[in-house]
mmCIF file of C-alpha atoms in Angstrom:
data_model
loop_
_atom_site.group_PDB
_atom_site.id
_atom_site.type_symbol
_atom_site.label_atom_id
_atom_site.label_comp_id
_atom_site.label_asym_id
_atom_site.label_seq_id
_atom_site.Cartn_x
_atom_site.Cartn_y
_atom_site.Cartn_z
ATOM 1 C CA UNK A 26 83.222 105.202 126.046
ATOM 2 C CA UNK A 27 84.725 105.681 129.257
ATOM 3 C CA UNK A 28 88.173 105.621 130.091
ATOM 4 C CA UNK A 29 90.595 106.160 133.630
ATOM 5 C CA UNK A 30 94.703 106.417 133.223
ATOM 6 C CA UNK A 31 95.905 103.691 136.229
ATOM 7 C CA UNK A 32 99.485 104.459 134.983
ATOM 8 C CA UNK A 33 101.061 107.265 134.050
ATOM 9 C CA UNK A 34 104.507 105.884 132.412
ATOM 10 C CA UNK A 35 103.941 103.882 130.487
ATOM 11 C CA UNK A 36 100.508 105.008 130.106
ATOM 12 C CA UNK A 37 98.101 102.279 130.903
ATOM 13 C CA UNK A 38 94.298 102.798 130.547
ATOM 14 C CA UNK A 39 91.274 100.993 131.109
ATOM 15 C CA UNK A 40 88.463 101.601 128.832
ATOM 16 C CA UNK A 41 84.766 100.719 128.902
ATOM 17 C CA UNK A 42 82.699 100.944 125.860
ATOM 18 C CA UNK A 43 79.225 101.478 125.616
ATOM 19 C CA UNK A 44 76.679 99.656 123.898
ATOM 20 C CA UNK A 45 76.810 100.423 120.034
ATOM 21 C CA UNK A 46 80.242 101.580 119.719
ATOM 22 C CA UNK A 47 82.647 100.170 117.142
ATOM 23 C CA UNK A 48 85.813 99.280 119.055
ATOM 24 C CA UNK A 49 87.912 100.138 116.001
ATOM 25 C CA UNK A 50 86.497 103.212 115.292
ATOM 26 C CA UNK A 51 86.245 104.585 119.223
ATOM 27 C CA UNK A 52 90.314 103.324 119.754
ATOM 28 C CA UNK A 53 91.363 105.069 116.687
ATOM 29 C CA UNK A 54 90.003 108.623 117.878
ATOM 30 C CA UNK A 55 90.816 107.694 120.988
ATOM 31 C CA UNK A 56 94.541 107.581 120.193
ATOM 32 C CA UNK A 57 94.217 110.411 118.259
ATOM 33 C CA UNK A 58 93.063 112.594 121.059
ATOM 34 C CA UNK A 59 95.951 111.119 123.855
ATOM 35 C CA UNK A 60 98.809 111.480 120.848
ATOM 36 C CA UNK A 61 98.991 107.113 120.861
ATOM 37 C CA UNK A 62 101.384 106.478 118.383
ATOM 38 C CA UNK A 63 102.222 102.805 119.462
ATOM 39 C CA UNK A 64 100.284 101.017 122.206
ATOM 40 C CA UNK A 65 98.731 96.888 122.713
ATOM 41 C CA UNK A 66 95.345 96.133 123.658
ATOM 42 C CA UNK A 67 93.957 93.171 125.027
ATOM 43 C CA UNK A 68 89.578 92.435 125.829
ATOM 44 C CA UNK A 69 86.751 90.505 126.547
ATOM 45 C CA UNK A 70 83.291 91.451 126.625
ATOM 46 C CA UNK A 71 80.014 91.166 123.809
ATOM 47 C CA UNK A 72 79.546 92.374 120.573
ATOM 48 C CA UNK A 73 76.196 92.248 118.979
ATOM 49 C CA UNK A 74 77.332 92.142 115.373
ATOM 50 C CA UNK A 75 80.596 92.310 113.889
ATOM 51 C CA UNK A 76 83.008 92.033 110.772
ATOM 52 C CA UNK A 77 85.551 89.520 111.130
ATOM 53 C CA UNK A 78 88.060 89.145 107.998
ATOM 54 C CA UNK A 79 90.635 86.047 107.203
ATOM 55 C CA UNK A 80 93.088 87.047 105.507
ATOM 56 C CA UNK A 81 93.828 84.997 102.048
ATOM 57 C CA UNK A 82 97.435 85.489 101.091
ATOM 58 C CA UNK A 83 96.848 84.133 97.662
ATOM 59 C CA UNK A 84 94.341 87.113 96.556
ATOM 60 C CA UNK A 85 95.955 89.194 98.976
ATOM 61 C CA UNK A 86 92.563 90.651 100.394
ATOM 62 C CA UNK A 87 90.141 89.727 103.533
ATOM 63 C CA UNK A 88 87.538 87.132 103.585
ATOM 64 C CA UNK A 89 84.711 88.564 105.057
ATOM 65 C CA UNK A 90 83.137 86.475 108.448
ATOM 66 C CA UNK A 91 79.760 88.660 109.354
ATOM 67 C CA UNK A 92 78.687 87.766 113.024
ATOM 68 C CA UNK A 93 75.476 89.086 112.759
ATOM 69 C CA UNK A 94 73.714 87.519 116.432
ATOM 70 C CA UNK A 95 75.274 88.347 120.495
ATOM 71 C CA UNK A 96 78.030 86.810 120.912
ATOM 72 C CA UNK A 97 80.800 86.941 123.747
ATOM 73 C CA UNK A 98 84.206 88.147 123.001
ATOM 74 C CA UNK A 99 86.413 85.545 123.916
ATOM 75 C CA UNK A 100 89.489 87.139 123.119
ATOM 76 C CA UNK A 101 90.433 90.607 122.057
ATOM 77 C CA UNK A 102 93.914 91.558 121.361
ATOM 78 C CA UNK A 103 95.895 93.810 119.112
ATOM 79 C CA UNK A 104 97.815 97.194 118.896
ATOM 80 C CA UNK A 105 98.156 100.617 117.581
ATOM 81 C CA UNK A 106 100.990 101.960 115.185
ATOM 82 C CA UNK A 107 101.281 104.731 112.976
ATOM 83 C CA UNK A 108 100.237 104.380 109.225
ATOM 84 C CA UNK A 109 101.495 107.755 107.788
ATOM 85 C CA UNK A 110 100.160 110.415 110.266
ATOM 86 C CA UNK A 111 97.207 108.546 111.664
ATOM 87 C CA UNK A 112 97.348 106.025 114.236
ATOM 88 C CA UNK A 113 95.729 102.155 112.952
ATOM 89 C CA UNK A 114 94.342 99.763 115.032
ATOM 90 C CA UNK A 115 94.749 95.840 114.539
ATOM 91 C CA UNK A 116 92.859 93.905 116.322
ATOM 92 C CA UNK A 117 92.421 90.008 116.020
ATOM 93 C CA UNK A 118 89.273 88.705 118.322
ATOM 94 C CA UNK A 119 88.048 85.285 119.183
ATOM 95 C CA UNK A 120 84.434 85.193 119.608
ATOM 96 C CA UNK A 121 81.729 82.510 121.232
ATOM 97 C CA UNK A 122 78.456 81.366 120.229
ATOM 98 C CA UNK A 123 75.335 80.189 122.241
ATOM 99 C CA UNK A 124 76.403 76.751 121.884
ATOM 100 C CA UNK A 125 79.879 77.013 122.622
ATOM 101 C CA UNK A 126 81.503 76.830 118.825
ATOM 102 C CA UNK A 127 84.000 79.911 118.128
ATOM 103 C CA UNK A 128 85.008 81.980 115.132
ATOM 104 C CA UNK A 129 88.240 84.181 114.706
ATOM 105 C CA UNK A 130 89.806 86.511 113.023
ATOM 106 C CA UNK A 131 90.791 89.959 111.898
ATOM 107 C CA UNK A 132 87.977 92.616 113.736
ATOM 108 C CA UNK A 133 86.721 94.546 110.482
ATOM 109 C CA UNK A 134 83.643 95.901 112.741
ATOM 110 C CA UNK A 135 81.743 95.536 115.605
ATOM 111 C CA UNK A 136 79.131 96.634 117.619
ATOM 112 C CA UNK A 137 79.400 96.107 120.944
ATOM 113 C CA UNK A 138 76.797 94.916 123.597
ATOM 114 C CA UNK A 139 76.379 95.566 126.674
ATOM 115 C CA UNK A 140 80.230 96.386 127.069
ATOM 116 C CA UNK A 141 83.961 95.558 126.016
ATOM 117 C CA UNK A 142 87.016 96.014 128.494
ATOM 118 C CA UNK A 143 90.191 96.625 126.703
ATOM 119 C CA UNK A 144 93.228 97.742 128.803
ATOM 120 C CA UNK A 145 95.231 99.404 126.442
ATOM 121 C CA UNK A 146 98.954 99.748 127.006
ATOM 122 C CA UNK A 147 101.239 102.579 125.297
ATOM 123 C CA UNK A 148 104.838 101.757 124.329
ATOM 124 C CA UNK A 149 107.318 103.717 124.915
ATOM 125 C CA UNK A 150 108.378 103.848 120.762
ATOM 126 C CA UNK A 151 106.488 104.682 118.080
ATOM 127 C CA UNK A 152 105.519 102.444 116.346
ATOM 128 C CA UNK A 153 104.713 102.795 111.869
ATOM 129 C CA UNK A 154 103.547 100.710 109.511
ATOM 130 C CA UNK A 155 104.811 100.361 105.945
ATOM 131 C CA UNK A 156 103.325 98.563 103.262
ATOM 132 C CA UNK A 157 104.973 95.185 102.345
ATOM 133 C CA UNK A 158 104.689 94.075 98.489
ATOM 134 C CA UNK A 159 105.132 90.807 99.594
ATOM 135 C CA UNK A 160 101.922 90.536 102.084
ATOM 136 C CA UNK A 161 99.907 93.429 100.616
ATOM 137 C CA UNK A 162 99.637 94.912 104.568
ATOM 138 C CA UNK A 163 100.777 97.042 106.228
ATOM 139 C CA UNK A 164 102.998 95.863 108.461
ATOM 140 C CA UNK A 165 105.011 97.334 111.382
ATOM 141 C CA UNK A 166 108.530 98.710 110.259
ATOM 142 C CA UNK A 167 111.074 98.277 113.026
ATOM 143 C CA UNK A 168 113.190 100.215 111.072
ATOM 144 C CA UNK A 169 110.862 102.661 111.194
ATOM 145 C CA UNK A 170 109.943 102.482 114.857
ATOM 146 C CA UNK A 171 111.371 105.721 116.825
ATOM 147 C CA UNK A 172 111.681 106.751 120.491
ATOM 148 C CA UNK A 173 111.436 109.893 121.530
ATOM 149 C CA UNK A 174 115.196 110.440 122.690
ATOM 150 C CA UNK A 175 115.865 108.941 119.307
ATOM 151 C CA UNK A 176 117.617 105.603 120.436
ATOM 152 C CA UNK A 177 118.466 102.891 118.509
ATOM 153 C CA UNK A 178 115.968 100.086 118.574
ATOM 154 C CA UNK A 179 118.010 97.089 120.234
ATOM 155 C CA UNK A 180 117.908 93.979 118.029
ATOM 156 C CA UNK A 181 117.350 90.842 120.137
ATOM 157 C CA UNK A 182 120.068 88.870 117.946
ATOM 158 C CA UNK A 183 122.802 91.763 119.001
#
């Protein structure tokens, strides 16, 4: 993968994945080597198999939805937050078929081909995930959520 900083605070950069890289994978060491500990992400490009999961809430697990022919990523969006010490990326992705009919979900796994674009976009907190009883995820904790000169997070409804 290849990747430029185009701004340095915030940092925003653009990365450019080569064929046969798992996004999910790839942006997880990725943050892990720039100290990410709360970003978004947004995409298009291909993927030439992939792992898409919908999420039953009455078993409380995925449904799995294998993409196993080229397809185009139609959309691509998500973010990274910390789950204990190590950052976890969520991404949900839209992708389109030869004859134009989609499918959706959560992005499990992929494999991209020829490329994916993501520009992904640090926040200035950090962001952590807690596990919810009531969902079975893990879910990001704004009461958890920290910046660095230890502010308070401002509710919207103050």
């Amino acid at each position: 993968m290849q990747h430029r900083l185009i701004e340095p605070d915030p940092q925003v950069f653009v990365l450019i994945f080569e064929p046969g890289d798992d996004p999910i994978a790839v942006l997880a060491e990725f943050a892990k080597e720039h100290a990410i500990t709360g970003a978004s992400l947004s995409g298009i490009g291909a993927f030439s198999q992939a792992m898409l999961g919908y999420f039953d809430v009455t078993r409380e697990s995925y449904i799995d939805i294998p993409i196993t022919e080229q397809v185009e990523v139609l959309s691509f969006s998500g973010d990274i937050a910390m789950n204990g010490d190590q950052p976890m990326v969520h991404i949900h992705t839209t992708v389109g078929f030869r004859d134009g009919s989609m499918k959706g979900g959560h992005l499990q796994f992929a494999r991209v081909r020829p490329t994916l674009e993501v520009v992904l976009t640090e926040t200035r907190a950090t962001l952590r995930r807690s596990f919810d009883p009531a969902s079975g995820l893990a879910l990001i904790d704004l009461d958890r959520t920290t910046f660095e000169d230890e502010t308070e997070i401002q509710d919207a409804s103050d």
